[in-house]
mmCIF file of C-alpha atoms in Angstrom:
data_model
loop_
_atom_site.group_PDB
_atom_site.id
_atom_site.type_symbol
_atom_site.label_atom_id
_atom_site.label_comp_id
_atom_site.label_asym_id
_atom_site.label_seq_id
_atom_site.Cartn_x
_atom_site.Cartn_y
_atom_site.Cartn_z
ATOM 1 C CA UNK A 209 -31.046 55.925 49.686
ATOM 2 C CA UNK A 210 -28.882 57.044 52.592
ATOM 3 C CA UNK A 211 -29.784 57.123 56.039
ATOM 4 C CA UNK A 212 -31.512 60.322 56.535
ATOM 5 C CA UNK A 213 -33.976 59.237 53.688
ATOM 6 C CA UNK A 214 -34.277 55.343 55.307
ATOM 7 C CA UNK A 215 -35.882 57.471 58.337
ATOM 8 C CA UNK A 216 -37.799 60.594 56.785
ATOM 9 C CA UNK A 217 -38.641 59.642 53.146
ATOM 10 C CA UNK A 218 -41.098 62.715 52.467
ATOM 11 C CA UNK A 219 -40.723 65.931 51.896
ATOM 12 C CA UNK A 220 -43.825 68.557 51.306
ATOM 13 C CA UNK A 221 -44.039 70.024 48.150
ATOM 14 C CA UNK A 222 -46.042 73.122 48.088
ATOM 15 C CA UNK A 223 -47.371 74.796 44.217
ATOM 16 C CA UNK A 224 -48.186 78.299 46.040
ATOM 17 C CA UNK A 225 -50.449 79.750 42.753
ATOM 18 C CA UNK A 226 -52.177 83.078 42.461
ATOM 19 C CA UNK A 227 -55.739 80.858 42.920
ATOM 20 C CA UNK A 228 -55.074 77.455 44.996
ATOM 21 C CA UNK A 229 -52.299 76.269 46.473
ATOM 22 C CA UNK A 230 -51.622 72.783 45.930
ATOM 23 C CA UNK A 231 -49.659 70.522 49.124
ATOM 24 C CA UNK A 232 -47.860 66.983 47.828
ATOM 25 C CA UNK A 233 -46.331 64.927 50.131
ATOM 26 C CA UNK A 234 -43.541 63.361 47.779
ATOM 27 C CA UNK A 235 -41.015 60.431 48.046
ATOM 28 C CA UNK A 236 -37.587 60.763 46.350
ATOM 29 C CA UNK A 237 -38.580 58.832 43.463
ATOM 30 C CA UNK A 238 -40.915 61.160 42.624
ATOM 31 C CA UNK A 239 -43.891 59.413 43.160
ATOM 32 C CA UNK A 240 -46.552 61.830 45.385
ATOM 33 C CA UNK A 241 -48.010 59.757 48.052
ATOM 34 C CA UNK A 242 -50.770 62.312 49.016
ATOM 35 C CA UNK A 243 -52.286 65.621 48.008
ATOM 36 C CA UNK A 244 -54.244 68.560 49.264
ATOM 37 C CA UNK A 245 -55.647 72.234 48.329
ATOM 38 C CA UNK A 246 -56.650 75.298 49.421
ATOM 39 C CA UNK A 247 -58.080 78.551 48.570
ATOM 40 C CA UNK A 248 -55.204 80.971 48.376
ATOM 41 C CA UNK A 249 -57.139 84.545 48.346
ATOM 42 C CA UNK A 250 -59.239 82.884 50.751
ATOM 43 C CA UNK A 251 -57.585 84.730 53.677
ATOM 44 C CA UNK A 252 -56.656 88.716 53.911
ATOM 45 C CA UNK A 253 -53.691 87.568 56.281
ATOM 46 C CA UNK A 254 -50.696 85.412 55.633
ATOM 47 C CA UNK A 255 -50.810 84.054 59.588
ATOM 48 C CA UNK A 256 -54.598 83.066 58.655
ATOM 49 C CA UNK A 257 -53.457 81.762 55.105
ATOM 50 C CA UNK A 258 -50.634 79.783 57.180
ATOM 51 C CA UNK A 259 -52.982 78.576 60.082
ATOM 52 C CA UNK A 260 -55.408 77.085 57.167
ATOM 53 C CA UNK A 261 -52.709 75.091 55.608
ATOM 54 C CA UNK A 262 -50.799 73.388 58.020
ATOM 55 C CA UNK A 263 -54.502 72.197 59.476
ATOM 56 C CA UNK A 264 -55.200 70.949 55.875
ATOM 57 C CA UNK A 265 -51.493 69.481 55.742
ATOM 58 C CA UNK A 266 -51.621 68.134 59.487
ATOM 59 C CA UNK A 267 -54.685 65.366 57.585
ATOM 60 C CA UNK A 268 -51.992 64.439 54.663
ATOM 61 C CA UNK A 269 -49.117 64.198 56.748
ATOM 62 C CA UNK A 270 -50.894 61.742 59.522
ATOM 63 C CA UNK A 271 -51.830 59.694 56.240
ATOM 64 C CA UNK A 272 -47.939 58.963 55.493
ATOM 65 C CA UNK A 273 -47.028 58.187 59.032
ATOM 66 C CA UNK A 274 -46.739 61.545 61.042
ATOM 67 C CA UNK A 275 -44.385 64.467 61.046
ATOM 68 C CA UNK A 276 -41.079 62.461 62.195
ATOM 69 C CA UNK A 277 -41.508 61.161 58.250
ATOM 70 C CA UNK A 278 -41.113 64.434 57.094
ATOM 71 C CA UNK A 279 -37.440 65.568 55.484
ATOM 72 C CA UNK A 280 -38.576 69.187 54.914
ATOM 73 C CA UNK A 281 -40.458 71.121 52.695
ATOM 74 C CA UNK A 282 -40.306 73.136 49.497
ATOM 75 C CA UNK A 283 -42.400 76.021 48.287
ATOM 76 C CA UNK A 284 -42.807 77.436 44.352
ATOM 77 C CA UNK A 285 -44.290 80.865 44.869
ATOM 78 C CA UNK A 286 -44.251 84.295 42.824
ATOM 79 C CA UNK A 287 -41.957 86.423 43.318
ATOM 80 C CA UNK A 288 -40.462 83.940 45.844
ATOM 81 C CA UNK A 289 -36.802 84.742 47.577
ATOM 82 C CA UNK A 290 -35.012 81.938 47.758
ATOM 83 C CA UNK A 291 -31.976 83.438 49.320
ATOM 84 C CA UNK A 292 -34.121 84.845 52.373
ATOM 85 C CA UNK A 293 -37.682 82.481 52.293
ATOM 86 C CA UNK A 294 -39.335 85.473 51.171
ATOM 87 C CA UNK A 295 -42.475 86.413 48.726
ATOM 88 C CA UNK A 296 -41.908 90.100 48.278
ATOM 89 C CA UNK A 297 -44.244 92.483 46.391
ATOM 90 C CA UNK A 298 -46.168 89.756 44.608
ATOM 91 C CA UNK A 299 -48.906 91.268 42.840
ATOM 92 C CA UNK A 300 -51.389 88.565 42.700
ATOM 93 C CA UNK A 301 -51.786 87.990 46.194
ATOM 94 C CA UNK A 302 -54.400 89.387 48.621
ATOM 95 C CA UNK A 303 -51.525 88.901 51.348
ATOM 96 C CA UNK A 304 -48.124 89.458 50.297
ATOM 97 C CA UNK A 305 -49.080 92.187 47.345
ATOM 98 C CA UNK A 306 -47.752 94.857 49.748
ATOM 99 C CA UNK A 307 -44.735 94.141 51.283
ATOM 100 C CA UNK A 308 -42.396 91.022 51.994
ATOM 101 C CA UNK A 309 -43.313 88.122 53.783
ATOM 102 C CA UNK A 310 -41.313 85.619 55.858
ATOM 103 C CA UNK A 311 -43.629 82.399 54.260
ATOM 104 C CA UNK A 312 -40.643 79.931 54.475
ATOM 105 C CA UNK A 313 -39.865 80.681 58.187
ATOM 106 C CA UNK A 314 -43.815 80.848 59.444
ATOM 107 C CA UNK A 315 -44.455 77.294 57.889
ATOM 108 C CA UNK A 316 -41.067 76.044 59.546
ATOM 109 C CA UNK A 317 -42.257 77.646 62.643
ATOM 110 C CA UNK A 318 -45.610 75.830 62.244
ATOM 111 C CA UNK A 319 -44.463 72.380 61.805
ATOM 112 C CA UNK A 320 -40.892 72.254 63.178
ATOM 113 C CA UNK A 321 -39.039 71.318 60.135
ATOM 114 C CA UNK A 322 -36.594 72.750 57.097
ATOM 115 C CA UNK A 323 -38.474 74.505 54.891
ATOM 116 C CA UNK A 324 -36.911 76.530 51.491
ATOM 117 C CA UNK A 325 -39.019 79.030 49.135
ATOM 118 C CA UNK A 326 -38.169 79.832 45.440
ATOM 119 C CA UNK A 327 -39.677 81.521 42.528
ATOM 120 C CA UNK A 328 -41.802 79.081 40.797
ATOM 121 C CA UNK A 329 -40.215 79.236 37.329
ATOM 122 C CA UNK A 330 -37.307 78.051 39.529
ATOM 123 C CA UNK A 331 -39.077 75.198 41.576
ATOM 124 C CA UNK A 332 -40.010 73.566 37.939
ATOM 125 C CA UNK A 333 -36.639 73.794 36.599
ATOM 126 C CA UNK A 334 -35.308 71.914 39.725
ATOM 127 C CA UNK A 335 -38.298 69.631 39.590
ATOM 128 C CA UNK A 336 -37.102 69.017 36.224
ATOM 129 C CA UNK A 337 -33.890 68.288 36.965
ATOM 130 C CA UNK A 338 -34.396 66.015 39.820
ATOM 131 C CA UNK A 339 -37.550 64.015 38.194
ATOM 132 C CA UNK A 340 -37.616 65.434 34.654
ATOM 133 C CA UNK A 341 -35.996 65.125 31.454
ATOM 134 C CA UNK A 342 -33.660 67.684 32.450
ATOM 135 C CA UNK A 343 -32.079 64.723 35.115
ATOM 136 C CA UNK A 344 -28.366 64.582 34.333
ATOM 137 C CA UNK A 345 -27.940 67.994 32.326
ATOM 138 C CA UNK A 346 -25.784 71.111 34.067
ATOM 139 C CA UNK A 347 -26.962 73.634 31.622
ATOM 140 C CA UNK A 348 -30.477 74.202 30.554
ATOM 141 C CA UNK A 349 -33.256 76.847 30.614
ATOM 142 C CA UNK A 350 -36.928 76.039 31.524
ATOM 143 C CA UNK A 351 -39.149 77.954 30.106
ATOM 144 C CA UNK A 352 -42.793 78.371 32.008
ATOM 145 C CA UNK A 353 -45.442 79.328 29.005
ATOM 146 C CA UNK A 354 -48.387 80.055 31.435
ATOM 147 C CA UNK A 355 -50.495 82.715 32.509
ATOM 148 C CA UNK A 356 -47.171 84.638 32.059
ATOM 149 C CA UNK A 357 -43.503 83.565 30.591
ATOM 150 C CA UNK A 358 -41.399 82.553 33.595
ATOM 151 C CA UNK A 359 -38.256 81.338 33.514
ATOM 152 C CA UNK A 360 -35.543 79.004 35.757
ATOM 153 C CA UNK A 361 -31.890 79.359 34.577
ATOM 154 C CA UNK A 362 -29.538 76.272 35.409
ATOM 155 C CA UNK A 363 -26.001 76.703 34.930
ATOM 156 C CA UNK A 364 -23.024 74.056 35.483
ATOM 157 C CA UNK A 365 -26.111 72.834 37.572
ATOM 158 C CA UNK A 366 -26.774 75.221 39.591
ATOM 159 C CA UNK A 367 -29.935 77.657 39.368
ATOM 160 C CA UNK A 368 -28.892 80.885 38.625
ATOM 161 C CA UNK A 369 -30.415 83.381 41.361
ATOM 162 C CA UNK A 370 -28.076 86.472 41.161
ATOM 163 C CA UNK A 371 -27.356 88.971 43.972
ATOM 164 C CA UNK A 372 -30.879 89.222 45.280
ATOM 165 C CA UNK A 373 -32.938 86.331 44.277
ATOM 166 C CA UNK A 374 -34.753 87.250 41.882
ATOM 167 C CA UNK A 375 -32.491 86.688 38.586
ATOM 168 C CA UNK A 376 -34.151 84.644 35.644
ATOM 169 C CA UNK A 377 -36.695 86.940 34.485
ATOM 170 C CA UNK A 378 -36.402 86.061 30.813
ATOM 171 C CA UNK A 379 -40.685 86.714 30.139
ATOM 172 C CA UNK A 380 -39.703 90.681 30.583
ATOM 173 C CA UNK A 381 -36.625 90.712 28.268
ATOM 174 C CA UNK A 382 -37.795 93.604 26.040
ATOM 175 C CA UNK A 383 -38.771 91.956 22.292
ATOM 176 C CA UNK A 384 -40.505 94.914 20.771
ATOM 177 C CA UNK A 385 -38.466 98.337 21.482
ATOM 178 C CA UNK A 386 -40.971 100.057 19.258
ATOM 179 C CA UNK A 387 -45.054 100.500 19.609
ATOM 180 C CA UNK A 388 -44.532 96.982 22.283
ATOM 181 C CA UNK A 389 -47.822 95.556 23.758
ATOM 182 C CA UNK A 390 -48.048 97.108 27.541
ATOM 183 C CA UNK A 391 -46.972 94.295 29.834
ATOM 184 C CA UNK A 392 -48.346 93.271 33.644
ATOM 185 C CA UNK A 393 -45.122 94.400 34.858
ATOM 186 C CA UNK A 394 -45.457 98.754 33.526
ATOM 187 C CA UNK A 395 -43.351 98.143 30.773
ATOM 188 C CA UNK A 396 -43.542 97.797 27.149
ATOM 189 C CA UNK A 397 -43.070 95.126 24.731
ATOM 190 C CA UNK A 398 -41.888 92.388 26.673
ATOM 191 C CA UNK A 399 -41.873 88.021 25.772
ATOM 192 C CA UNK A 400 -44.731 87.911 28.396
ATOM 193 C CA UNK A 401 -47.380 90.508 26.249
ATOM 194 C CA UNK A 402 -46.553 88.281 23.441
ATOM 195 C CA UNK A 403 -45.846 84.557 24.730
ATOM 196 C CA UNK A 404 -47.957 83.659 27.388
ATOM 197 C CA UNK A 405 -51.573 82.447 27.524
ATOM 198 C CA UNK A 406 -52.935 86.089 27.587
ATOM 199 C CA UNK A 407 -50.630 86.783 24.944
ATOM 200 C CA UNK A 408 -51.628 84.023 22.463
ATOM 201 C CA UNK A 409 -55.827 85.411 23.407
ATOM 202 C CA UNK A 410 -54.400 89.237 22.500
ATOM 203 C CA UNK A 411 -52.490 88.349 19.196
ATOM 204 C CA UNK A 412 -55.925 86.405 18.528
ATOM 205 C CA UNK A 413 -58.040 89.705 18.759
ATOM 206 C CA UNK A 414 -55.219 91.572 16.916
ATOM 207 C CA UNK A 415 -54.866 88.991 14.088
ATOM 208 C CA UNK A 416 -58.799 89.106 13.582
ATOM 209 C CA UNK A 417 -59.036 92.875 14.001
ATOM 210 C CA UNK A 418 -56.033 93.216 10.926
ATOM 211 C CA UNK A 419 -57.210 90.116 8.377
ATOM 212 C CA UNK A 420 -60.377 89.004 6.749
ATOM 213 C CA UNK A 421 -59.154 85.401 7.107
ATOM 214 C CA UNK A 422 -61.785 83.365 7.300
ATOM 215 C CA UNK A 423 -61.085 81.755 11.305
ATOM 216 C CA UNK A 424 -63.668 79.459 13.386
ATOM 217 C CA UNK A 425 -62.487 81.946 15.912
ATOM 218 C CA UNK A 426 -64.722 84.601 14.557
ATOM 219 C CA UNK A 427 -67.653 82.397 15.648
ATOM 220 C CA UNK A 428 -66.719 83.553 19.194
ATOM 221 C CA UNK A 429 -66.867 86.786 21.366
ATOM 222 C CA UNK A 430 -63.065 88.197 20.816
ATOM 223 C CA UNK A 431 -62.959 89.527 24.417
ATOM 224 C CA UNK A 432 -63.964 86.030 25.610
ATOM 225 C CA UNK A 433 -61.174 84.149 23.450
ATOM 226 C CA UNK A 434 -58.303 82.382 25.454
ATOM 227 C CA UNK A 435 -55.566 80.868 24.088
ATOM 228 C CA UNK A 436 -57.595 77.250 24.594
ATOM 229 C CA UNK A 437 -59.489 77.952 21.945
ATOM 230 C CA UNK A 438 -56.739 78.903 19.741
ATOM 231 C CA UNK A 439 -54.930 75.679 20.154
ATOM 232 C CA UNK A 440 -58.820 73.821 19.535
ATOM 233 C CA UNK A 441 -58.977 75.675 16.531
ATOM 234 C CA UNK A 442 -55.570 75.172 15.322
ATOM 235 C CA UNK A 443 -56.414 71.761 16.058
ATOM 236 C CA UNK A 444 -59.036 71.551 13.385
ATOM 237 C CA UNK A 445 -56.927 73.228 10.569
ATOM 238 C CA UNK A 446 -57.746 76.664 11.126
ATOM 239 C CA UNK A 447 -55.325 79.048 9.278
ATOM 240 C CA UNK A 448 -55.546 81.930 11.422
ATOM 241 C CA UNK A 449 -54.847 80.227 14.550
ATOM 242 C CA UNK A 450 -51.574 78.397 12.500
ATOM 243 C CA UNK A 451 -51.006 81.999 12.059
ATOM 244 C CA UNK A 452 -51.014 82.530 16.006
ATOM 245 C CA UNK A 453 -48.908 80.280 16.855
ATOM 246 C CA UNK A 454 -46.644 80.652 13.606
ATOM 247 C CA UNK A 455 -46.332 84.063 15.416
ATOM 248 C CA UNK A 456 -45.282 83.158 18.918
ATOM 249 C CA UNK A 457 -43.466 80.595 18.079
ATOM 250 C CA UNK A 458 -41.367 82.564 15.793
ATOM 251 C CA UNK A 459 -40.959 85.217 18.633
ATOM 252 C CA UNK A 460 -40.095 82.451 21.304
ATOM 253 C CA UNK A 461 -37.783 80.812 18.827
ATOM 254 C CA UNK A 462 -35.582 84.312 18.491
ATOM 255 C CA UNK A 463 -35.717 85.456 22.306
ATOM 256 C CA UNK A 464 -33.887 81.377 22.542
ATOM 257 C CA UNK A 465 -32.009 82.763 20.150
ATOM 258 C CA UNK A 466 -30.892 85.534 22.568
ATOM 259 C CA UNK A 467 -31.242 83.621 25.925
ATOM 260 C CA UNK A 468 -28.071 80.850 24.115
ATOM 261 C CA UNK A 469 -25.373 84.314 24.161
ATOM 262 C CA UNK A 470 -25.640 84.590 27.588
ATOM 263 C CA UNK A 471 -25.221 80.211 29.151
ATOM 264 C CA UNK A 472 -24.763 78.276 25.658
ATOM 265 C CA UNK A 473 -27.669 76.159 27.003
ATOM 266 C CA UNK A 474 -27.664 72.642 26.244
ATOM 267 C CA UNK A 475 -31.665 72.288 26.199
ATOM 268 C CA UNK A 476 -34.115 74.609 26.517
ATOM 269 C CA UNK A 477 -37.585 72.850 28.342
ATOM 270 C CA UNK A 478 -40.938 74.056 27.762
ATOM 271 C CA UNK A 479 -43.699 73.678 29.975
ATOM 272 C CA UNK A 480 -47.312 75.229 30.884
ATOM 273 C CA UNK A 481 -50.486 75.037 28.993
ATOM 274 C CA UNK A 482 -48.743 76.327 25.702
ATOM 275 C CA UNK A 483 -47.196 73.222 25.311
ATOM 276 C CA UNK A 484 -50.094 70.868 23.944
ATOM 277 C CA UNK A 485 -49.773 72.867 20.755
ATOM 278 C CA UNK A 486 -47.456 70.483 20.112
ATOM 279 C CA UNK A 487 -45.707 71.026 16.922
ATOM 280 C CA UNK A 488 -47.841 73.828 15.914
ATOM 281 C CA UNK A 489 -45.316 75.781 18.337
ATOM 282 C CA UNK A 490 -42.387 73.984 18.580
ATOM 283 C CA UNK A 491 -41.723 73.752 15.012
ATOM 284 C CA UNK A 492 -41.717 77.987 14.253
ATOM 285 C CA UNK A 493 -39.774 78.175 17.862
ATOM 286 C CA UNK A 494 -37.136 76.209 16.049
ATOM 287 C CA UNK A 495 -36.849 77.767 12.980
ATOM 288 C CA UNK A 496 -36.734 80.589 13.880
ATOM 289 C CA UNK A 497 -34.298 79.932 16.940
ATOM 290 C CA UNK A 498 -31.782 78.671 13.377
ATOM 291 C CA UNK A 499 -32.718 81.943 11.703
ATOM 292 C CA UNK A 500 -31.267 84.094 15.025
ATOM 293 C CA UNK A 501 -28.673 82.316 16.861
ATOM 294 C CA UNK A 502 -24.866 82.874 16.700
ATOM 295 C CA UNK A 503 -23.884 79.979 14.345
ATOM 296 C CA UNK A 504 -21.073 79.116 17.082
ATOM 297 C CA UNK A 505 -24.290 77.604 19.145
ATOM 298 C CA UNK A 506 -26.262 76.542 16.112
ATOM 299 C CA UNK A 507 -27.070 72.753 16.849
ATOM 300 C CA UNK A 508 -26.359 72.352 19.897
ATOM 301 C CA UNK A 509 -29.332 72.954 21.987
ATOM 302 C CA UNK A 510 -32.298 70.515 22.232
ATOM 303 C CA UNK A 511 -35.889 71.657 22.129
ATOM 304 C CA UNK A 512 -37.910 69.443 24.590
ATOM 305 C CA UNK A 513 -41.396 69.558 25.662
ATOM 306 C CA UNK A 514 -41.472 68.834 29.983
ATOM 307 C CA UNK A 515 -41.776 64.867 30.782
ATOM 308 C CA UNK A 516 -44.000 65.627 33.921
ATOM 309 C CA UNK A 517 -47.492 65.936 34.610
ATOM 310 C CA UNK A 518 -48.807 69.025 34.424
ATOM 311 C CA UNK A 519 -50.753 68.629 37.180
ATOM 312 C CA UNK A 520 -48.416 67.685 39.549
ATOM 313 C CA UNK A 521 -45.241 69.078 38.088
ATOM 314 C CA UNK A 522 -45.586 72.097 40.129
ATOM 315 C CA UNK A 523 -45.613 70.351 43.195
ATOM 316 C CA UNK A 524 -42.641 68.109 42.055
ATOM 317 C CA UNK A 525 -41.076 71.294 41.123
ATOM 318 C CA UNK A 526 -41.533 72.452 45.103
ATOM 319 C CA UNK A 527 -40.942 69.428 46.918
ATOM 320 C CA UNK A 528 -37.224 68.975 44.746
ATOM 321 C CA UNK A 529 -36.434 72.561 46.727
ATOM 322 C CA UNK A 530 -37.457 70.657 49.473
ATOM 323 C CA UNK A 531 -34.611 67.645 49.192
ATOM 324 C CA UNK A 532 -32.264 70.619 48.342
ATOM 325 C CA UNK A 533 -32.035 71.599 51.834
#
């Protein structure tokens, strides 16, 4: 630990999600040392939004010894700038839907240290990295299977931003030119429609719209099915959910398949609620990744499921940006 550590040991890790945002105060071990919430579309304006966390943040940070403990802090946001602290144009938010706003620099303003803002997808491949089991590897992609499909590119160990930010959008790589589910985003066809947690719940109401199979998932209203109840199902044997997840899998597997041209990754990390499928979805994602990929970069990349907690990975994710500063 060097000296700068020895004397401010913390930094705040911040999950910024479309419902709560979640504060850690985290050591460089890893270990989070204290936690607290609040409502994100509580407030119509980012200053009020700002003003109610660093009051709730002001209580965690006293706990750990007062601000002169703090390194700096990190924040995981949609449609986060890291290159300029910005969240610009993020639909899910009350406050920053409709333009750009400067969230890095109001919360350094605030509470008088460092603070750094990236994209989420990006926040949990560095929290990966630094606490993970992506620690030690230079090349990897981390895969977010959420409410959407986000992604965080790392490349000779680096995360790949591109000119503006905002590079490592691998959930709206096109996978279905023709008749492709509408996405989110306008467009058509993309991994997101297909892989995420909505997608799982829409190729549920497709698959028992098309078959007769007999499913424990008929039992329920299709408009209330998520992709929870898929995985429960598939739990208890059901073929048509096998069937779901035979499907996405398959789908991830190839758009791997396609990410390996581009950074010859040497793992490719999955995390988000997706994962405790288990099997049921890495095994298709991996044959069909061997089906698709250039045999130059067959065998070579690892499959792996994220090490951290889900809970707090997010936050771990953030507060890594944070020790990047």
């Amino acid at each position: 630990m060097n000296e700068q550590e020895l004397l401010k040991p913390y930094v705040i890790g911040l999950d910024l999600g479309g419902t709560n945002s979640v504060f850690g105060i985290v050591d460089s071990r890893g270990d989070i040392k204290a936690t607290t919430a609040i409502k994100t579309q509580g407030y119509d304006k980012v200053k009020d939004y700002v003003k109610a966390s660093v009051e709730a943040l002001h209580i965690i940070i006293d706990q750990v010894g007062g601000i002169d403990k703090i390194k700096a802090m990190g924040i995981g946001a949609p449609n986060g700038n890291y290159y300029k602290g910005t969240i610009e144009f993020a639909p899910n938010l009350a406050w920053g839907h409709n333009g750009i706003v400067p969230l890095a620099d109001m919360f350094s303003k605030e509470l008088g240290i460092p603070v750094a803002l990236t994209n989420d997808a990006n926040a949990a491949a560095i929290g990966e990295m630094t606490y993970g089991v992506a620690r030690g590897m230079k090349n990897f992609i981390d895969i977010t299977l959420g409410t959407g499909v986000g992604s965080g590119i790392v490349i000779d160990g680096k995360v790949v931003y591109g000119c503006d930010g905002f590079a490592g959008e691998l959930g709206h790589v096109i996978m279905r030119r023709e008749n492709g589910r509408l996405c989110g985003c306008g467009r058509h066809g993309c991994l997101e429609a297909y892989c995420s947690a909505t997608g799982v719940a829409r190729t549920a109401r497709e698959f028992l719209d098309t078959t007769d199979t007999p499913s424990l998932l008929r039992d329920l209203n299709p408009k209330d099915i998520t992709s929870l109840d898929v995985s429960i199902a598939a739990g208890k044997g059901d073929k048509l959910a096998k069937k779901i997840y035979d499907f996405t899998g398959e789908m991830l597997g190839e758009a791997c398949a396609d990410f390996a041209a581009f950074s010859s990754p040497e793992a490719f990390i999955f995390f988000g609620g997706l994962t405790k499928a288990g099997d049921l979805l890495m095994d298709p994602i991996k044959k069909s990744y061997d089906e698709h990929v250039l045999p130059i970069f067959k065998g070579k990349a690892k499959f792996l499921v994220s090490g951290l907690d889900g809970s707090s990975a997010a936050v771990l994710g953030a507060s890594a940006v944070g020790w990047d500063i």
